[in-house]
Tab-separated table of C-alpha atoms and ligand atoms in Angstrom:
chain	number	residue	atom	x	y	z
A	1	UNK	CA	9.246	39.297	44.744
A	2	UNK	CA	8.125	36.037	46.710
A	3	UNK	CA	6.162	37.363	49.648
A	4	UNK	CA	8.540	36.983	52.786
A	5	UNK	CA	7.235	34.508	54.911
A	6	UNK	CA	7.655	35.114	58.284
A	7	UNK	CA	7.009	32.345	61.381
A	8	UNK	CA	6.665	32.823	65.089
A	9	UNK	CA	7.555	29.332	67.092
A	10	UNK	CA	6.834	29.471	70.785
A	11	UNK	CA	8.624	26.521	72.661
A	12	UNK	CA	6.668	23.837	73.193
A	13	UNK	CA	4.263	24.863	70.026
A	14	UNK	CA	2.757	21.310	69.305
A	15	UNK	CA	4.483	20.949	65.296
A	16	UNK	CA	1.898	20.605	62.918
A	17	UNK	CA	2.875	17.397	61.345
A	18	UNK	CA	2.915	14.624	64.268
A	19	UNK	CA	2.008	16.964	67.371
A	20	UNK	CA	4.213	16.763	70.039
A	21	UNK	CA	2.976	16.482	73.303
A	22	UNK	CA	4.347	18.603	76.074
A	23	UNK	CA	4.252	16.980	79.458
A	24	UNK	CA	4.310	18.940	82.884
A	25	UNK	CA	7.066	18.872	84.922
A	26	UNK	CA	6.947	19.252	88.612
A	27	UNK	CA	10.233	19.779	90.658
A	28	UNK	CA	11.163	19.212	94.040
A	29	UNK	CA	14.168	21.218	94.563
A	30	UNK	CA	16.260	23.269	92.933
A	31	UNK	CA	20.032	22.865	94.099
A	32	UNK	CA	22.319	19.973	92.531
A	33	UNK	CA	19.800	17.873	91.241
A	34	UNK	CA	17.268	19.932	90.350
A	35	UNK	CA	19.741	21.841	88.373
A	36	UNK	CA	21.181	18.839	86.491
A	37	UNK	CA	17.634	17.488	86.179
A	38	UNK	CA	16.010	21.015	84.790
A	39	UNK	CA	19.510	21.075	82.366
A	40	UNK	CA	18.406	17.733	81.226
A	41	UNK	CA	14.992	18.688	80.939
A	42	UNK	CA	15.463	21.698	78.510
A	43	UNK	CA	18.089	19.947	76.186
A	44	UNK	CA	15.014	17.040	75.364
A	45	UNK	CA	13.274	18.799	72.664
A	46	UNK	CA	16.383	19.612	70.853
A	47	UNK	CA	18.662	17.365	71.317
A	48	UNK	CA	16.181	14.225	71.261
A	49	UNK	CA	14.500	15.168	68.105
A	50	UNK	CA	11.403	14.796	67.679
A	51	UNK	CA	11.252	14.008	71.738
A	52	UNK	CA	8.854	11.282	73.094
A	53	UNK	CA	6.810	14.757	74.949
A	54	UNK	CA	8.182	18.658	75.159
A	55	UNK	CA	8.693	19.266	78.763
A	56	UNK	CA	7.038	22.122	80.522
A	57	UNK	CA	8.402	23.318	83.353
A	58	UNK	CA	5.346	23.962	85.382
A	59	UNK	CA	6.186	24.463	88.752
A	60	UNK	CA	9.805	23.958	91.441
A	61	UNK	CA	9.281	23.818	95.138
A	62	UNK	CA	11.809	25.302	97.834
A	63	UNK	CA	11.358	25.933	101.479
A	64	UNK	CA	12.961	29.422	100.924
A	65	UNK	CA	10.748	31.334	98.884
A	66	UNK	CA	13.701	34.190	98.134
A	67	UNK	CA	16.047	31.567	96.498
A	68	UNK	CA	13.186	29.161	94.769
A	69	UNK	CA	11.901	32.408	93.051
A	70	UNK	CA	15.207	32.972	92.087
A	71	UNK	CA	15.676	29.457	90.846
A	72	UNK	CA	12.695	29.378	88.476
A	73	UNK	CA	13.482	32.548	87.031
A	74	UNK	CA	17.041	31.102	86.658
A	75	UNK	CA	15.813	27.701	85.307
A	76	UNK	CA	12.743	28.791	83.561
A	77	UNK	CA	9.985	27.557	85.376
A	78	UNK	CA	6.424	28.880	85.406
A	79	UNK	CA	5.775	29.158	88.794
A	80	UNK	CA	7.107	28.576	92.108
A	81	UNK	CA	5.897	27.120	95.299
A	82	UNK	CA	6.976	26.495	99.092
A	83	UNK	CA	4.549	23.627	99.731
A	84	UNK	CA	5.529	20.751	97.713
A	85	UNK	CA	1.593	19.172	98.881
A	86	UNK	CA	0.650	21.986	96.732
A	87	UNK	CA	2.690	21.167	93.238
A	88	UNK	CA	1.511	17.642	93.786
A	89	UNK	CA	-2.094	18.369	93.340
A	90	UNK	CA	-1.271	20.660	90.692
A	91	UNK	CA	-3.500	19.547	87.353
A	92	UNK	CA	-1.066	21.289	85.059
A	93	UNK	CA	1.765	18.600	86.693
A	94	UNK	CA	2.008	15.164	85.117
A	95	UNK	CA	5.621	13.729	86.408
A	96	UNK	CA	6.497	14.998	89.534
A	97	UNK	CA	11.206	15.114	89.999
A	98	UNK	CA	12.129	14.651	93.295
A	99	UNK	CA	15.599	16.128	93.914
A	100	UNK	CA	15.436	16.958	97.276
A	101	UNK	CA	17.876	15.957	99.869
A	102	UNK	CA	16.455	11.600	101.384
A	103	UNK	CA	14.754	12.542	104.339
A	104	UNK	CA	12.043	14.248	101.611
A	105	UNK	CA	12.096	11.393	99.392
A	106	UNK	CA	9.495	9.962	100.990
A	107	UNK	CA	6.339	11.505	101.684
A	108	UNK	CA	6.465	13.943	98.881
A	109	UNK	CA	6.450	11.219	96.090
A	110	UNK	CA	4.091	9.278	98.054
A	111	UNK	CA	1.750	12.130	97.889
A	112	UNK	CA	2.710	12.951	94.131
A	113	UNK	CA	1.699	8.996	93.358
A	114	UNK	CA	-1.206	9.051	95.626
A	115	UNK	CA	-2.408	12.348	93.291
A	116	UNK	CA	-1.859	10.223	90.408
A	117	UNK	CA	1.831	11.786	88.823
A	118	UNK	CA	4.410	9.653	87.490
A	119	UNK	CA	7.533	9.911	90.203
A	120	UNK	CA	11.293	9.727	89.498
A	121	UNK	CA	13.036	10.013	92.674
A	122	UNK	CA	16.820	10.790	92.752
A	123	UNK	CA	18.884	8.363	94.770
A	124	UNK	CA	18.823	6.927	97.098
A	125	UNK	CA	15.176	6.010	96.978
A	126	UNK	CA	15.001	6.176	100.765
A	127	UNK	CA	17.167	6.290	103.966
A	128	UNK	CA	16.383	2.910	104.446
A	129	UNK	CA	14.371	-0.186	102.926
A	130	UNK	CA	10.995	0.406	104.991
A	131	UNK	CA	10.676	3.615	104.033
A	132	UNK	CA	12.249	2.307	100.166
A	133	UNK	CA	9.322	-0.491	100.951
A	134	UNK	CA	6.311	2.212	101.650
A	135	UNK	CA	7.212	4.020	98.660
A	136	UNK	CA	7.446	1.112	96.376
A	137	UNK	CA	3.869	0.173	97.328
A	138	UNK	CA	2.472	3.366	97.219
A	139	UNK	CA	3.245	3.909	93.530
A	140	UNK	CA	2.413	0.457	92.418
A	141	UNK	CA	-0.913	0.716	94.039
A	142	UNK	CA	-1.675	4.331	92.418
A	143	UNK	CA	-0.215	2.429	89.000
A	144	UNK	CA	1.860	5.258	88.381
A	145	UNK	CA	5.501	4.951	86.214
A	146	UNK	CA	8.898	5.237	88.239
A	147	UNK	CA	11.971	5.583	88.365
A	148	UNK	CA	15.008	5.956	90.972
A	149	UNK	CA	17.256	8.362	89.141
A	150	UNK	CA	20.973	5.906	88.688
A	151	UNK	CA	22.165	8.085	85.800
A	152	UNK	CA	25.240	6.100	85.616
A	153	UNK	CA	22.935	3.076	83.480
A	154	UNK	CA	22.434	5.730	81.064
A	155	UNK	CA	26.171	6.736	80.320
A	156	UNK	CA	26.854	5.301	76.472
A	157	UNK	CA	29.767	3.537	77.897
A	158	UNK	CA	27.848	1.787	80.702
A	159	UNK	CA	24.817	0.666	78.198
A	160	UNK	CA	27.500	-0.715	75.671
A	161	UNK	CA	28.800	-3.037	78.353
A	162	UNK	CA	25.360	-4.100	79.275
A	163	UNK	CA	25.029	-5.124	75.841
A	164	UNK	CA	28.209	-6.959	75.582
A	165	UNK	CA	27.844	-8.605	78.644
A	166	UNK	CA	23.877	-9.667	77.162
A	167	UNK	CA	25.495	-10.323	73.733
A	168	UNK	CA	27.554	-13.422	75.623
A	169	UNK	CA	31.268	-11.302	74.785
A	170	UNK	CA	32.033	-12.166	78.337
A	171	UNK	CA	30.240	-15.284	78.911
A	172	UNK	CA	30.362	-16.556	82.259
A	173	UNK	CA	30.710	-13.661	84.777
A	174	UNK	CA	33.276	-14.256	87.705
A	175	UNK	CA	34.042	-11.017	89.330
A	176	UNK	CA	32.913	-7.554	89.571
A	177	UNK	CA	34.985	-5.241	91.293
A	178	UNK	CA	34.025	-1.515	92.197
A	179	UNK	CA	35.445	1.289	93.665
A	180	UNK	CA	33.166	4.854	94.087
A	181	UNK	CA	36.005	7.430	95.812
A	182	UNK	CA	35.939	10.963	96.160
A	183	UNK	CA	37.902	13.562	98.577
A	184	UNK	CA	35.433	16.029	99.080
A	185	UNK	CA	35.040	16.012	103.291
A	186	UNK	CA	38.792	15.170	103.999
A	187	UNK	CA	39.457	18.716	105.707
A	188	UNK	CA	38.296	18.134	108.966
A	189	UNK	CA	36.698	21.811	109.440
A	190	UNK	CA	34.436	20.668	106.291
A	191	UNK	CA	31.369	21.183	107.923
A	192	UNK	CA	28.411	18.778	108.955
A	193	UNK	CA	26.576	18.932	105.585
A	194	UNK	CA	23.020	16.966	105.125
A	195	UNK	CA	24.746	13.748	103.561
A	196	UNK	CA	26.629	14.028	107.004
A	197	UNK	CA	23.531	13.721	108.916
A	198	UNK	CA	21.820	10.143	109.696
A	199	UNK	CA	18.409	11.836	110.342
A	200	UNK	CA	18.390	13.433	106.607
A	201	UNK	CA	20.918	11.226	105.009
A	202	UNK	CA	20.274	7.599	106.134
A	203	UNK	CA	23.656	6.590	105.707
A	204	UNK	CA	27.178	8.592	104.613
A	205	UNK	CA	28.856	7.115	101.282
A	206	UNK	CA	27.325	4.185	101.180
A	207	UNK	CA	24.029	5.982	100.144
A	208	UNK	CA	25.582	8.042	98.636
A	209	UNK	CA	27.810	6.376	96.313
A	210	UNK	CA	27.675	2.647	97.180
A	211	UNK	CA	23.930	3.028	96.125
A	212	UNK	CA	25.508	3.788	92.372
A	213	UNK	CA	27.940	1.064	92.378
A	214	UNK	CA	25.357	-1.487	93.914
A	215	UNK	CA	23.385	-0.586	91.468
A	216	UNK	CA	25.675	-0.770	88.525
A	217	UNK	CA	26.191	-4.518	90.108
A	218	UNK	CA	22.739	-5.756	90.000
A	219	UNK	CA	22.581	-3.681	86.106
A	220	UNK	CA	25.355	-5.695	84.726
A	221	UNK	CA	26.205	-8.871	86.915
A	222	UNK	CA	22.821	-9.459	88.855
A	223	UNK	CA	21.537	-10.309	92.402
A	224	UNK	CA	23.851	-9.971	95.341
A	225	UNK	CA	23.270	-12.746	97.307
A	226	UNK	CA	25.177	-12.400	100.810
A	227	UNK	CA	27.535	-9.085	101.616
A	228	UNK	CA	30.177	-9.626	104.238
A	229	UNK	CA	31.389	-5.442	105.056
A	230	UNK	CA	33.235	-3.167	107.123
A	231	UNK	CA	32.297	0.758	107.722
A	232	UNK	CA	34.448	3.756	109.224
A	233	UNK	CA	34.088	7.418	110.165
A	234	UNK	CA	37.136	8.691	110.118
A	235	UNK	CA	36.301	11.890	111.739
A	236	UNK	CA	34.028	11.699	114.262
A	237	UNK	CA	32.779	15.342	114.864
A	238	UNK	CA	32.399	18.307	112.448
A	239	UNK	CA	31.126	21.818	113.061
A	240	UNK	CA	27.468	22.800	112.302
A	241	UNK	CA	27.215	24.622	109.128
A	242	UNK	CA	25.527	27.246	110.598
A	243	UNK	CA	28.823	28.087	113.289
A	244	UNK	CA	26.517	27.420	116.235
A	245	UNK	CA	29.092	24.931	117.404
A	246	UNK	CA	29.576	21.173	116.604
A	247	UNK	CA	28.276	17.907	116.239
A	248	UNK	CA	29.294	14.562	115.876
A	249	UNK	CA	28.795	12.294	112.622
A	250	UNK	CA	26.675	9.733	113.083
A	251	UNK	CA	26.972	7.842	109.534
A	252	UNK	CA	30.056	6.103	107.239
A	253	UNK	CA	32.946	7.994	105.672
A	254	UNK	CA	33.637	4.576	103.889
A	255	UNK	CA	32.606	1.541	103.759
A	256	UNK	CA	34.125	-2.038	102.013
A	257	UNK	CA	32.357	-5.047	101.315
A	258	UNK	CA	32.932	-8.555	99.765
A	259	UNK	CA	29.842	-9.581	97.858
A	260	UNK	CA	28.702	-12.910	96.081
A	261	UNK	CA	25.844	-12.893	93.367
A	262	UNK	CA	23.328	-15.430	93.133
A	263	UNK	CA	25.101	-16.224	89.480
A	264	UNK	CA	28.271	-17.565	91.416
A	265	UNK	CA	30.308	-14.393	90.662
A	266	UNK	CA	32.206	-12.754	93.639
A	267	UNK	CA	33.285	-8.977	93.720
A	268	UNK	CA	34.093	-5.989	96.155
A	269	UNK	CA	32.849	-3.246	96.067
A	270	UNK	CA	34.283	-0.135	98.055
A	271	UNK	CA	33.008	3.806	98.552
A	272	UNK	CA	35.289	6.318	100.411
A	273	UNK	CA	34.732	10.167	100.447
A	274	UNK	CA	38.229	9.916	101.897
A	275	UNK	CA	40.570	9.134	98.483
A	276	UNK	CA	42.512	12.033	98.095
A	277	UNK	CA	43.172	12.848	94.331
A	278	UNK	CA	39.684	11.017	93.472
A	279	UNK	CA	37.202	13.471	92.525
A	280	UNK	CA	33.835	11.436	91.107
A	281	UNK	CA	36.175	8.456	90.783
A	282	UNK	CA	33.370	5.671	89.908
A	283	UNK	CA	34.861	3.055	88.462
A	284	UNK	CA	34.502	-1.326	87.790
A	285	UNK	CA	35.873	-3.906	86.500
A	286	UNK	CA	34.340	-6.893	85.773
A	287	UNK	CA	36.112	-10.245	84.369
A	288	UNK	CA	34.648	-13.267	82.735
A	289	UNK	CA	35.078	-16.801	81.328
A	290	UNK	CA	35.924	-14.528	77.607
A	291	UNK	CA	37.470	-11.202	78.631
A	292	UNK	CA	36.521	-8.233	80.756
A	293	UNK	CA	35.132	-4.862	80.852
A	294	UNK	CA	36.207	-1.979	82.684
A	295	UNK	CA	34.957	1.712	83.151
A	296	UNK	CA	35.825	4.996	84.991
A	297	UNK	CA	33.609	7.627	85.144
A	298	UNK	CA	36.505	9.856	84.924
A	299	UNK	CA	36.505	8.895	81.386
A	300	UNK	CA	33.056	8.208	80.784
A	301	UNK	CA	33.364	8.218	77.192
A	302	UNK	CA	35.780	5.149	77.043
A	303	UNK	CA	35.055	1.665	77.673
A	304	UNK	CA	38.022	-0.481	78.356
A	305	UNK	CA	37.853	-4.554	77.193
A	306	UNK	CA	39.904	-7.638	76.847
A	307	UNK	CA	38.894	-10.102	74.711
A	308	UNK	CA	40.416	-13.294	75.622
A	309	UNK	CA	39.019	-14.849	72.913
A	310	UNK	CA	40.875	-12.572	70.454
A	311	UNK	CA	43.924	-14.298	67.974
A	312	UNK	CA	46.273	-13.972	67.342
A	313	UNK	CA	47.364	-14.554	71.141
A	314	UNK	CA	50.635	-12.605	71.345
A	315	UNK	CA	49.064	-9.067	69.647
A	316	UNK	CA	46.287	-9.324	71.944
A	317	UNK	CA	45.635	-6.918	74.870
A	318	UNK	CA	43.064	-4.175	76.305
A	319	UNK	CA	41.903	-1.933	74.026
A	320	UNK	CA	39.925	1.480	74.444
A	321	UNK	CA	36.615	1.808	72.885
A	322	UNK	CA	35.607	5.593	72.568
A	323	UNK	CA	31.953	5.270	72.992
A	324	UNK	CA	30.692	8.412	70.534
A	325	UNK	CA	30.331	6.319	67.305
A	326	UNK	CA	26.767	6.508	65.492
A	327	UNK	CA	25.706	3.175	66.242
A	328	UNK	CA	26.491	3.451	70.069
A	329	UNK	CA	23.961	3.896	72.709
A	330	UNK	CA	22.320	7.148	73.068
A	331	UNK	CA	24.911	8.906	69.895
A	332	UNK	CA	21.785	8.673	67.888
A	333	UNK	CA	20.896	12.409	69.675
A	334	UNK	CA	24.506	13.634	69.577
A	335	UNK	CA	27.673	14.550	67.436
A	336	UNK	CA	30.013	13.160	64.743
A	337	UNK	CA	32.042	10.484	66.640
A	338	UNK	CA	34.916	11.696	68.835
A	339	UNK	CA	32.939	14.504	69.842
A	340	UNK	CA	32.704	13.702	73.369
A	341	UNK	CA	29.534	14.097	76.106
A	342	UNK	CA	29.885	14.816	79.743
A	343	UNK	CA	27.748	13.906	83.059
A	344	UNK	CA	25.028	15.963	82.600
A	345	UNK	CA	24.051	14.392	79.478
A	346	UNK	CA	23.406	10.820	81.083
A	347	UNK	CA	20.373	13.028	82.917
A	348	UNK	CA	19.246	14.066	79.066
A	349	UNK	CA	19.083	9.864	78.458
A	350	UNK	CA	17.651	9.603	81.544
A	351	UNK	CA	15.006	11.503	81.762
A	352	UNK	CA	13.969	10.825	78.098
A	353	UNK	CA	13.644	7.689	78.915
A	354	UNK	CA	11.182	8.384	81.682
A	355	UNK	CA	9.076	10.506	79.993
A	356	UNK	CA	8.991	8.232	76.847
A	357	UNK	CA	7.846	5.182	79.570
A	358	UNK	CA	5.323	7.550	80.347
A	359	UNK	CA	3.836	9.161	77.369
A	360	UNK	CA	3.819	5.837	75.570
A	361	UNK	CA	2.685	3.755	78.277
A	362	UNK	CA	6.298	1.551	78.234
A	363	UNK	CA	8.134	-0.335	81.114
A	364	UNK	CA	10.808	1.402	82.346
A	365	UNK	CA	12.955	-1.481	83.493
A	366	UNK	CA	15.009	-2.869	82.785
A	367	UNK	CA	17.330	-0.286	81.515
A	368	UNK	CA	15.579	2.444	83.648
A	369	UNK	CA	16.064	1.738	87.510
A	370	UNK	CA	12.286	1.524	88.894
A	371	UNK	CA	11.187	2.246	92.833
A	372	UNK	CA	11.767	-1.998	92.755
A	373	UNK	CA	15.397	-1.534	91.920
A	374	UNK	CA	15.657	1.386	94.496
A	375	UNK	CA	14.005	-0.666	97.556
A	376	UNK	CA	16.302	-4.010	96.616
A	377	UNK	CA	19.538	-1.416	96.718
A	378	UNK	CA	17.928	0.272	100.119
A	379	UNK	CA	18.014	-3.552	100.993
A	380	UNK	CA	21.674	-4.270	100.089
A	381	UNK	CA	22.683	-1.139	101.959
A	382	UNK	CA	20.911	-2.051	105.294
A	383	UNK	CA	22.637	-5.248	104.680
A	384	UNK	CA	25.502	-3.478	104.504
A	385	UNK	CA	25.856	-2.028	107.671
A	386	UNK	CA	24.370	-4.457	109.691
A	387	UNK	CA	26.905	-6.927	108.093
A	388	UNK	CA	29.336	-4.193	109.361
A	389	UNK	CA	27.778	-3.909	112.721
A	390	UNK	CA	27.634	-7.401	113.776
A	391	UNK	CA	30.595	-8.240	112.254
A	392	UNK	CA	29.697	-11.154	110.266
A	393	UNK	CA	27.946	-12.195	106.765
A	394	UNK	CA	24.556	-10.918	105.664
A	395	UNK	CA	22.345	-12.969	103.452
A	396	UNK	CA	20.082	-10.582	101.220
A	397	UNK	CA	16.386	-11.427	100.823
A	398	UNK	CA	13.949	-9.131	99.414
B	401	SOE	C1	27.944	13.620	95.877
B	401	SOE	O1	28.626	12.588	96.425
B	401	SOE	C2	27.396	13.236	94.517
B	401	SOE	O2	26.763	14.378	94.021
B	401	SOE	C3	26.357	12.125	94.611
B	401	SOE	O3	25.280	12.521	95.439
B	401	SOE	C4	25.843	11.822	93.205
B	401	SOE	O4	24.888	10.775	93.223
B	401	SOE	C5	27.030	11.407	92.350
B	401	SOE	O5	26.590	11.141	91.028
B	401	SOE	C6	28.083	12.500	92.320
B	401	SOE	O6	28.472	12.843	93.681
């Protein structure tokens, strides 16, 4: 009888053949995005196989040491910590995730570059474009990688129409057209939550979501070049979430804006937490000189097009690609086609991406958003409600 041979794999065992690097993770927070980062995080070396690095989940900082215990025990993490200036310095810690709510955006990833980590920052970058501006400079003087977490580039569906739209299927672009609704704060005893709050915040859905669809518009169509917008809060005071009493809400529930892009092409684009029935309802449009492209996140594994070029003329019409084919972005990691992916795994593209940037020393950009691309939409957004506030066109210079 064969002697049984019997292996014991740790995760994150460099592999014998072609060692795979681990890389250490540092996280700043551990609620919404740190969970959908950490999920992303722990899918890599399985799912992107063999991974550009095996992340190690060093360290997560919380202010409350109770629930950030709990969290790395949930999520996996080493160690814990409730001073973030501490997991910055920490040698073990080469890519320090900032999930945190804006107002820490800032200083912490500052610090981080300063200390020499790579950053990605969830968006937005910043509550506004100084602060977008001071943390821009800060990492390209430490010569650090970054990125500005907009996951939505890294949805299959999204990349494909990048590509088409490179390829020339859509040749000259005249319109993009975007809507970003949800419902969530309609109930008027919803209570005044951090993206309520100007101080934390910066601004309400425009940061929020506009900061996605702005985004998407500079991905696909290019530079804004003048925004002409309205804003509204539709309710004006909320209680504190604690019960202590109430408070009033000092950013946008909504905001709608006409844009035009340096190219020539003019769009809208429109973010409302007020559209009941819309739940993470981000969608486009966008028509050119040979057809158009549209997407909904609802769907985010279609892609809808019109060719205009297509014959014969009287069979023609949209069709629905279903983005989960082989040869389709990102499917290289994933199932046989029709098995469809969700949200979270945009995160898994995401992040790979990052750390692959990192580990082998390549750009980011342009498929990655960089701290550049989060200070020019930190711009656009400032633009945004000042075009709101004084009531009159904005021209956008960087
Ligand atoms: C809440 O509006 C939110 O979680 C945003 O903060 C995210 O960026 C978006 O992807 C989903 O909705």
């Amino acid at each position: 009888m064969p002697e049984e041979q019997v292996g014991f794999v740790r995760m994150g065992e460099a592999r014998a053949a072609g060692e795979i690097p681990t890389i250490g993770i540092g996280m700043l927070g551990y609620a919404f995005m740190g969970k959908a980062h950490t999920n992303a995080l722990k899918k890599i070396p399985y799912i992107v196989y063999p991974p550009p690095a095996i992340p190690r989940l060093v360290s997560i900082f919380g202010r409350t040491e109770s629930a950030v215990a709990e969290a790395a025990r949930r999520y996996g993490y080493e160690s814990y910590t409730t001073d973030w200036r501490q997991l910055v310095r920490d040698d073990r810690i080469q890519i320090v995730d900032n999930g945190l709510p804006n107002s820490e955006h800032a200083e912490p990833c500052i610090a981080a570059a300063e200390a020499g980590k790579h950053v990605i920052c969830e968006k937005p970058l910043a509550r506004n474009a100084d602060e977008a501006r001071r943390m821009l400079e800060a990492v390209q003087k430490a010569g650090v990688k970054h990125a500005c977490a907009f996951n939505y580039r890294f949805v299959p569906a999204v990349r494909l129409a990048r590509q088409m739209i490179e390829q020339g299927r859509l040749g000259r672009i005249y319109h993009f057209r975007a809507r970003y609704l949800q419902e969530w704060i309609m109930d008027p005893q919803f209570p005044r939550v951090w993206r309520l709050d100007k101080s934390i915040a910066g601004s309400g859905a425009l940061g929020d979501l506009g900061a996605h669809i702005i985004d998407l518009g500079r991905f696909l169509v290019g530079e804004p070049r003048s925004v002409l917008a309205v804003t509204s809060t539709f309710i004006k005071e909320r209680p504190l979430p604690d019960g202590s009493g109430r408070a009033p809400v000092d950013v946008d529930d909504a905001f709608e804006a006409v844009v035009e892009f340096e190219n020539g092409a003019i769009g809208t684009l429109e973010a409302s937490r007020f559209a009941a029935g819309r739940k993470n309802f981000n969608t486009f449009e966008i028509n050119g000189e040979k057809g158009s492209i549209a997407f909904n996140l609802e769907r985010l594994n279609e892609l809808e097009y019109y060719d205009a070029t297509a014959e014969p003329k009287e069979a023609n019409g949209w069709r629905t690609i279903l983005v989960t084919e082989s040869y389709h972005p990102f499917w290289q990691w994933w199932w046989p086609h029709g098995h469809i992916i969700g949200w979270e795994h945009t995160f898994v593209h995401e992040l790979t991406h990052f750390i692959d940037a990192v580990v082998n020393n390549k750009p980011v950009e342009p498929y990655g958003a960089t701290f550049e691309d989060g200070y020019k939409n930190a711009v656009i957004c400032d633009a945004i409600l000042k075009s709101a506030e004084e009531g009159r066109k904005i021209q956008i210079s960087y």
